[in-house]
JSON list of C-alpha atoms in Angstrom, two decimals:
[
{"chain": "A", "resi": 1, "resn": "MET", "atom": "CA", "xyz": [-10.59, 1.29, 3.06]},
{"chain": "A", "resi": 2, "resn": "PRO", "atom": "CA", "xyz": [-7.63, 0.19, 0.85]},
{"chain": "A", "resi": 3, "resn": "GLN", "atom": "CA", "xyz": [-5.50, -2.63, 2.22]},
{"chain": "A", "resi": 4, "resn": "VAL", "atom": "CA", "xyz": [-1.78, -2.80, 1.42]},
{"chain": "A", "resi": 5, "resn": "GLU", "atom": "CA", "xyz": [-0.03, -6.15, 1.59]},
{"chain": "A", "resi": 6, "resn": "TYR", "atom": "CA", "xyz": [3.55, -7.17, 0.74]},
{"chain": "A", "resi": 7, "resn": "GLU", "atom": "CA", "xyz": [2.42, -8.57, -2.59]},
{"chain": "A", "resi": 8, "resn": "ASP", "atom": "CA", "xyz": [1.00, -5.16, -3.60]},
{"chain": "A", "resi": 9, "resn": "ILE", "atom": "CA", "xyz": [4.35, -3.35, -3.48]},
{"chain": "A", "resi": 10, "resn": "ILE", "atom": "CA", "xyz": [7.07, -3.49, -6.11]},
{"chain": "A", "resi": 11, "resn": "PRO", "atom": "CA", "xyz": [10.21, -4.24, -4.03]},
{"chain": "A", "resi": 12, "resn": "GLY", "atom": "CA", "xyz": [12.87, -1.56, -4.14]},
{"chain": "A", "resi": 13, "resn": "GLU", "atom": "CA", "xyz": [10.60, 0.84, -6.02]},
{"chain": "A", "resi": 14, "resn": "GLY", "atom": "CA", "xyz": [8.05, 1.76, -3.39]},
{"chain": "A", "resi": 15, "resn": "THR", "atom": "CA", "xyz": [5.18, 1.73, -5.84]},
{"chain": "A", "resi": 16, "resn": "LEU", "atom": "CA", "xyz": [1.99, -0.30, -6.01]},
{"chain": "A", "resi": 17, "resn": "ASN", "atom": "CA", "xyz": [1.68, -2.99, -8.66]},
{"chain": "A", "resi": 18, "resn": "LYS", "atom": "CA", "xyz": [-2.13, -2.89, -8.80]},
{"chain": "A", "resi": 19, "resn": "ASP", "atom": "CA", "xyz": [-5.13, -0.72, -8.16]},
{"chain": "A", "resi": 20, "resn": "LEU", "atom": "CA", "xyz": [-6.09, -1.43, -4.57]},
{"chain": "A", "resi": 21, "resn": "ARG", "atom": "CA", "xyz": [-9.71, -0.56, -5.28]},
{"chain": "A", "resi": 22, "resn": "ASP", "atom": "CA", "xyz": [-9.94, -3.88, -7.15]},
{"chain": "A", "resi": 23, "resn": "LYS", "atom": "CA", "xyz": [-8.93, -5.91, -4.08]},
{"chain": "A", "resi": 24, "resn": "LYS", "atom": "CA", "xyz": [-11.40, -7.53, -1.75]},
{"chain": "A", "resi": 25, "resn": "GLY", "atom": "CA", "xyz": [-11.15, -6.35, 1.85]},
{"chain": "A", "resi": 26, "resn": "GLY", "atom": "CA", "xyz": [-11.87, -7.95, 5.16]},
{"chain": "A", "resi": 27, "resn": "LYS", "atom": "CA", "xyz": [-8.36, -8.39, 6.51]},
{"chain": "A", "resi": 28, "resn": "THR", "atom": "CA", "xyz": [-7.15, -6.73, 9.66]},
{"chain": "A", "resi": 29, "resn": "GLY", "atom": "CA", "xyz": [-3.99, -4.74, 10.05]},
{"chain": "A", "resi": 30, "resn": "ILE", "atom": "CA", "xyz": [-2.55, -1.41, 11.15]},
{"chain": "A", "resi": 31, "resn": "LYS", "atom": "CA", "xyz": [-4.37, 1.75, 10.07]},
{"chain": "A", "resi": 32, "resn": "PHE", "atom": "CA", "xyz": [-2.22, 4.30, 8.27]},
{"chain": "A", "resi": 33, "resn": "TYR", "atom": "CA", "xyz": [-2.84, 7.81, 7.01]},
{"chain": "A", "resi": 34, "resn": "ALA", "atom": "CA", "xyz": [-1.72, 9.68, 3.91]},
{"chain": "A", "resi": 35, "resn": "GLY", "atom": "CA", "xyz": [1.92, 10.67, 4.38]},
{"chain": "A", "resi": 36, "resn": "ASP", "atom": "CA", "xyz": [2.81, 7.83, 6.74]},
{"chain": "A", "resi": 37, "resn": "VAL", "atom": "CA", "xyz": [5.68, 5.59, 5.68]},
{"chain": "A", "resi": 38, "resn": "LEU", "atom": "CA", "xyz": [5.09, 1.84, 5.43]},
{"chain": "A", "resi": 39, "resn": "TYR", "atom": "CA", "xyz": [8.20, -0.25, 5.95]},
{"chain": "A", "resi": 40, "resn": "GLY", "atom": "CA", "xyz": [8.09, -4.02, 5.51]},
{"chain": "A", "resi": 41, "resn": "LYS", "atom": "CA", "xyz": [9.93, -5.44, 8.51]},
{"chain": "A", "resi": 42, "resn": "LEU", "atom": "CA", "xyz": [9.66, -9.07, 7.36]},
{"chain": "A", "resi": 43, "resn": "ARG", "atom": "CA", "xyz": [12.69, -9.93, 5.22]},
{"chain": "A", "resi": 44, "resn": "PRO", "atom": "CA", "xyz": [13.87, -6.30, 5.08]},
{"chain": "A", "resi": 45, "resn": "TYR", "atom": "CA", "xyz": [16.32, -7.15, 2.27]},
{"chain": "A", "resi": 46, "resn": "LEU", "atom": "CA", "xyz": [13.24, -7.26, 0.00]},
{"chain": "A", "resi": 47, "resn": "MET", "atom": "CA", "xyz": [12.96, -3.48, 0.41]},
{"chain": "A", "resi": 48, "resn": "ASN", "atom": "CA", "xyz": [9.18, -3.26, 0.70]},
{"chain": "A", "resi": 49, "resn": "TRP", "atom": "CA", "xyz": [8.44, 0.35, 1.49]},
{"chain": "A", "resi": 50, "resn": "LEU", "atom": "CA", "xyz": [5.64, 2.69, 0.48]},
{"chain": "A", "resi": 51, "resn": "TYR", "atom": "CA", "xyz": [4.78, 6.37, 0.90]},
{"chain": "A", "resi": 52, "resn": "PRO", "atom": "CA", "xyz": [1.00, 6.25, 0.42]},
{"chain": "A", "resi": 53, "resn": "GLN", "atom": "CA", "xyz": [-0.94, 9.42, -0.32]},
{"chain": "A", "resi": 54, "resn": "PHE", "atom": "CA", "xyz": [-4.15, 7.80, 0.90]},
{"chain": "A", "resi": 55, "resn": "ASN", "atom": "CA", "xyz": [-5.53, 6.36, 4.14]},
{"chain": "A", "resi": 56, "resn": "GLY", "atom": "CA", "xyz": [-5.65, 2.59, 4.47]},
{"chain": "A", "resi": 57, "resn": "VAL", "atom": "CA", "xyz": [-4.71, -0.55, 6.38]},
{"chain": "A", "resi": 58, "resn": "ALA", "atom": "CA", "xyz": [-1.26, -2.18, 6.32]},
{"chain": "A", "resi": 59, "resn": "VAL", "atom": "CA", "xyz": [-1.79, -5.96, 6.35]},
{"chain": "A", "resi": 60, "resn": "GLY", "atom": "CA", "xyz": [1.17, -8.06, 7.40]},
{"chain": "A", "resi": 61, "resn": "ASP", "atom": "CA", "xyz": [4.48, -7.26, 9.05]},
{"chain": "A", "resi": 62, "resn": "PHE", "atom": "CA", "xyz": [4.78, -3.53, 8.42]},
{"chain": "A", "resi": 63, "resn": "TRP", "atom": "CA", "xyz": [6.01, -0.70, 10.53]},
{"chain": "A", "resi": 64, "resn": "VAL", "atom": "CA", "xyz": [3.75, 2.30, 10.06]},
{"chain": "A", "resi": 65, "resn": "LEU", "atom": "CA", "xyz": [6.10, 5.22, 10.58]},
{"chain": "A", "resi": 66, "resn": "ARG", "atom": "CA", "xyz": [4.60, 8.62, 11.24]},
{"chain": "A", "resi": 67, "resn": "ALA", "atom": "CA", "xyz": [6.97, 11.57, 11.06]},
{"chain": "A", "resi": 68, "resn": "THR", "atom": "CA", "xyz": [6.68, 13.82, 14.10]},
{"chain": "A", "resi": 69, "resn": "GLU", "atom": "CA", "xyz": [10.00, 15.66, 14.16]},
{"chain": "A", "resi": 70, "resn": "CYS", "atom": "CA", "xyz": [10.92, 15.51, 10.50]},
{"chain": "A", "resi": 71, "resn": "ASP", "atom": "CA", "xyz": [9.27, 15.82, 7.11]},
{"chain": "A", "resi": 72, "resn": "SER", "atom": "CA", "xyz": [7.46, 12.61, 6.10]},
{"chain": "A", "resi": 73, "resn": "SER", "atom": "CA", "xyz": [8.88, 12.65, 2.55]},
{"chain": "A", "resi": 74, "resn": "PHE", "atom": "CA", "xyz": [12.38, 12.89, 4.05]},
{"chain": "A", "resi": 75, "resn": "LEU", "atom": "CA", "xyz": [11.60, 9.95, 6.36]},
{"chain": "A", "resi": 76, "resn": "TYR", "atom": "CA", "xyz": [10.50, 7.94, 3.31]},
{"chain": "A", "resi": 77, "resn": "ARG", "atom": "CA", "xyz": [13.85, 8.63, 1.64]},
{"chain": "A", "resi": 78, "resn": "LEU", "atom": "CA", "xyz": [15.73, 7.87, 4.87]},
{"chain": "A", "resi": 79, "resn": "VAL", "atom": "CA", "xyz": [14.37, 4.30, 5.10]},
{"chain": "A", "resi": 80, "resn": "GLN", "atom": "CA", "xyz": [15.79, 3.68, 1.63]},
{"chain": "A", "resi": 81, "resn": "THR", "atom": "CA", "xyz": [19.36, 4.66, 2.54]},
{"chain": "A", "resi": 82, "resn": "GLY", "atom": "CA", "xyz": [22.13, 2.13, 2.84]},
{"chain": "A", "resi": 83, "resn": "SER", "atom": "CA", "xyz": [22.69, 2.94, 6.51]},
{"chain": "A", "resi": 84, "resn": "PHE", "atom": "CA", "xyz": [19.03, 2.29, 7.39]},
{"chain": "A", "resi": 85, "resn": "GLN", "atom": "CA", "xyz": [18.95, -0.88, 5.27]},
{"chain": "A", "resi": 86, "resn": "ARG", "atom": "CA", "xyz": [22.13, -2.24, 6.88]},
{"chain": "A", "resi": 87, "resn": "LEU", "atom": "CA", "xyz": [20.62, -1.78, 10.35]},
{"chain": "A", "resi": 88, "resn": "ALA", "atom": "CA", "xyz": [17.26, -3.21, 9.30]},
{"chain": "A", "resi": 89, "resn": "ASN", "atom": "CA", "xyz": [19.00, -6.28, 7.89]},
{"chain": "A", "resi": 90, "resn": "VAL", "atom": "CA", "xyz": [20.58, -7.06, 11.25]},
{"chain": "A", "resi": 91, "resn": "SER", "atom": "CA", "xyz": [17.53, -9.22, 11.72]},
{"chain": "A", "resi": 92, "resn": "SER", "atom": "CA", "xyz": [16.09, -11.49, 14.32]},
{"chain": "A", "resi": 93, "resn": "GLY", "atom": "CA", "xyz": [14.94, -14.93, 13.20]},
{"chain": "A", "resi": 94, "resn": "SER", "atom": "CA", "xyz": [16.47, -17.14, 10.52]},
{"chain": "A", "resi": 95, "resn": "LYS", "atom": "CA", "xyz": [13.54, -18.64, 8.63]},
{"chain": "A", "resi": 96, "resn": "MET", "atom": "CA", "xyz": [11.45, -15.47, 8.68]},
{"chain": "A", "resi": 97, "resn": "PRO", "atom": "CA", "xyz": [13.94, -12.69, 9.48]},
{"chain": "A", "resi": 98, "resn": "ARG", "atom": "CA", "xyz": [12.44, -9.44, 10.78]},
{"chain": "A", "resi": 99, "resn": "ALA", "atom": "CA", "xyz": [14.03, -6.06, 11.28]},
{"chain": "A", "resi": 100, "resn": "ASP", "atom": "CA", "xyz": [14.61, -5.32, 14.95]},
{"chain": "A", "resi": 101, "resn": "TRP", "atom": "CA", "xyz": [12.76, -2.20, 16.13]},
{"chain": "A", "resi": 102, "resn": "ASN", "atom": "CA", "xyz": [14.86, -1.99, 19.30]},
{"chain": "A", "resi": 103, "resn": "LEU", "atom": "CA", "xyz": [18.01, -1.65, 17.16]},
{"chain": "A", "resi": 104, "resn": "ILE", "atom": "CA", "xyz": [16.47, 0.85, 14.72]},
{"chain": "A", "resi": 105, "resn": "SER", "atom": "CA", "xyz": [14.86, 2.98, 17.42]},
{"chain": "A", "resi": 106, "resn": "GLN", "atom": "CA", "xyz": [18.15, 3.34, 19.31]},
{"chain": "A", "resi": 107, "resn": "SER", "atom": "CA", "xyz": [20.09, 4.38, 16.18]},
{"chain": "A", "resi": 108, "resn": "PHE", "atom": "CA", "xyz": [21.02, 7.87, 15.11]},
{"chain": "A", "resi": 109, "resn": "PHE", "atom": "CA", "xyz": [20.68, 9.24, 11.59]},
{"chain": "A", "resi": 110, "resn": "ALA", "atom": "CA", "xyz": [21.89, 12.57, 10.22]},
{"chain": "A", "resi": 111, "resn": "VAL", "atom": "CA", "xyz": [18.77, 14.65, 9.66]},
{"chain": "A", "resi": 112, "resn": "PRO", "atom": "CA", "xyz": [18.85, 18.36, 8.83]},
{"chain": "A", "resi": 113, "resn": "ALA", "atom": "CA", "xyz": [17.14, 20.41, 11.54]},
{"chain": "A", "resi": 114, "resn": "ASP", "atom": "CA", "xyz": [15.38, 22.63, 9.01]},
{"chain": "A", "resi": 115, "resn": "HIS", "atom": "CA", "xyz": [12.14, 21.14, 7.62]},
{"chain": "A", "resi": 116, "resn": "ALA", "atom": "CA", "xyz": [12.49, 23.16, 4.41]},
{"chain": "A", "resi": 117, "resn": "GLU", "atom": "CA", "xyz": [15.90, 21.58, 3.82]},
{"chain": "A", "resi": 118, "resn": "GLN", "atom": "CA", "xyz": [14.47, 18.13, 4.49]},
{"chain": "A", "resi": 119, "resn": "LYS", "atom": "CA", "xyz": [11.69, 18.76, 1.94]},
{"chain": "A", "resi": 120, "resn": "ALA", "atom": "CA", "xyz": [14.22, 20.03, -0.61]},
{"chain": "A", "resi": 121, "resn": "ILE", "atom": "CA", "xyz": [16.42, 16.95, -0.19]},
{"chain": "A", "resi": 122, "resn": "ALA", "atom": "CA", "xyz": [13.44, 14.59, -0.47]},
{"chain": "A", "resi": 123, "resn": "LYS", "atom": "CA", "xyz": [12.15, 16.44, -3.54]},
{"chain": "A", "resi": 124, "resn": "GLY", "atom": "CA", "xyz": [15.56, 16.27, -5.22]},
{"chain": "A", "resi": 125, "resn": "LEU", "atom": "CA", "xyz": [15.81, 12.54, -4.55]},
{"chain": "A", "resi": 126, "resn": "ALA", "atom": "CA", "xyz": [12.28, 11.98, -5.86]},
{"chain": "A", "resi": 127, "resn": "GLU", "atom": "CA", "xyz": [13.18, 13.85, -9.06]},
{"chain": "A", "resi": 128, "resn": "LEU", "atom": "CA", "xyz": [16.30, 11.71, -9.47]},
{"chain": "A", "resi": 129, "resn": "ASP", "atom": "CA", "xyz": [14.21, 8.56, -9.00]},
{"chain": "A", "resi": 130, "resn": "THR", "atom": "CA", "xyz": [11.82, 9.76, -11.70]},
{"chain": "A", "resi": 131, "resn": "LEU", "atom": "CA", "xyz": [14.67, 10.47, -14.13]},
{"chain": "A", "resi": 132, "resn": "ILE", "atom": "CA", "xyz": [16.25, 7.08, -13.46]},
{"chain": "A", "resi": 133, "resn": "THR", "atom": "CA", "xyz": [12.91, 5.33, -14.02]},
{"chain": "A", "resi": 134, "resn": "LEU", "atom": "CA", "xyz": [12.35, 7.19, -17.30]},
{"chain": "A", "resi": 135, "resn": "HIS", "atom": "CA", "xyz": [15.82, 6.28, -18.55]},
{"chain": "A", "resi": 136, "resn": "GLN", "atom": "CA", "xyz": [15.32, 2.64, -17.55]},
{"chain": "A", "resi": 137, "resn": "ARG", "atom": "CA", "xyz": [12.04, 2.50, -19.46]},
{"chain": "A", "resi": 138, "resn": "LYS", "atom": "CA", "xyz": [13.65, 4.13, -22.47]},
{"chain": "A", "resi": 139, "resn": "TYR", "atom": "CA", "xyz": [16.56, 1.67, -22.34]},
{"chain": "A", "resi": 140, "resn": "CYS", "atom": "CA", "xyz": [14.22, -1.32, -21.99]},
{"chain": "A", "resi": 141, "resn": "GLY", "atom": "CA", "xyz": [12.16, -0.08, -24.93]},
{"chain": "A", "resi": 142, "resn": "VAL", "atom": "CA", "xyz": [15.25, 0.31, -27.13]},
{"chain": "A", "resi": 143, "resn": "ALA", "atom": "CA", "xyz": [16.63, -3.06, -26.02]},
{"chain": "A", "resi": 144, "resn": "SER", "atom": "CA", "xyz": [13.31, -4.76, -26.83]},
{"chain": "A", "resi": 145, "resn": "TRP", "atom": "CA", "xyz": [13.21, -3.11, -30.24]},
{"chain": "A", "resi": 146, "resn": "MET", "atom": "CA", "xyz": [16.80, -4.18, -30.97]},
{"chain": "A", "resi": 147, "resn": "LEU", "atom": "CA", "xyz": [16.03, -7.74, -29.91]},
{"chain": "A", "resi": 148, "resn": "GLY", "atom": "CA", "xyz": [13.03, -7.77, -32.23]},
{"chain": "A", "resi": 149, "resn": "VAL", "atom": "CA", "xyz": [15.13, -6.52, -35.15]},
{"chain": "A", "resi": 150, "resn": "ALA", "atom": "CA", "xyz": [17.82, -9.11, -34.41]},
{"chain": "A", "resi": 151, "resn": "LEU", "atom": "CA", "xyz": [15.29, -11.93, -34.34]},
{"chain": "A", "resi": 152, "resn": "VAL", "atom": "CA", "xyz": [13.75, -10.81, -37.64]},
{"chain": "A", "resi": 153, "resn": "ARG", "atom": "CA", "xyz": [17.17, -10.56, -39.25]},
{"chain": "A", "resi": 154, "resn": "LEU", "atom": "CA", "xyz": [18.21, -13.93, -37.86]},
{"chain": "A", "resi": 155, "resn": "GLY", "atom": "CA", "xyz": [15.03, -15.52, -39.15]},
{"chain": "A", "resi": 156, "resn": "SER", "atom": "CA", "xyz": [15.26, -13.92, -42.60]},
{"chain": "A", "resi": 157, "resn": "GLU", "atom": "CA", "xyz": [18.92, -14.81, -43.07]},
{"chain": "A", "resi": 158, "resn": "SER", "atom": "CA", "xyz": [18.43, -18.42, -42.05]},
{"chain": "A", "resi": 159, "resn": "GLY", "atom": "CA", "xyz": [14.98, -18.85, -43.59]},
{"chain": "A", "resi": 160, "resn": "GLY", "atom": "CA", "xyz": [13.87, -19.77, -40.08]},
{"chain": "A", "resi": 161, "resn": "ALA", "atom": "CA", "xyz": [10.72, -19.10, -38.15]},
{"chain": "A", "resi": 162, "resn": "PHE", "atom": "CA", "xyz": [10.95, -15.35, -38.59]},
{"chain": "A", "resi": 163, "resn": "GLY", "atom": "CA", "xyz": [11.55, -15.42, -42.34]},
{"chain": "A", "resi": 164, "resn": "GLU", "atom": "CA", "xyz": [7.91, -14.52, -43.04]},
{"chain": "A", "resi": 165, "resn": "MET", "atom": "CA", "xyz": [8.43, -11.25, -41.16]},
{"chain": "A", "resi": 166, "resn": "LYS", "atom": "CA", "xyz": [11.17, -10.09, -43.54]},
{"chain": "A", "resi": 167, "resn": "HIS", "atom": "CA", "xyz": [8.76, -7.77, -45.34]},
{"chain": "A", "resi": 168, "resn": "VAL", "atom": "CA", "xyz": [8.15, -5.82, -42.12]},
{"chain": "A", "resi": 169, "resn": "LEU", "atom": "CA", "xyz": [11.60, -4.24, -42.13]},
{"chain": "A", "resi": 170, "resn": "GLN", "atom": "CA", "xyz": [11.90, -3.63, -45.89]}
]
């Protein structure tokens, strides 16, 4: 069964940074099911959350949140909101701060009563996330290309280390 640890999640993105099938098992943790929401309660400012579409084991200080009265994809988006994060960051402990479940569980969040509306909101936010990610990748690709061109130009103008690459751009 796949095991999810803090180190496996890209903070703030909610995606895995590796194929969990390549990891060795044997650790104990909290069992989760596809559609549960994993929320890293240790150092909540790191924003370690995941919406796995597989069954597995959460190893470490995670809350495994199972939606019972709302749509699970909406719950996943809710834990990413500023209001949830502010509450989660009212932590207990100074060296290893942890989000306080007593505070979170007693808090109220605006949740549409209609499950279809919850799904629509979560879907819209997921689509926005995808668009933002695509634009970030495009920007990073263009920025890398521009940096490469600048380095080649700098090297060819100064006869420096990149001078031998001058023929690449001509």
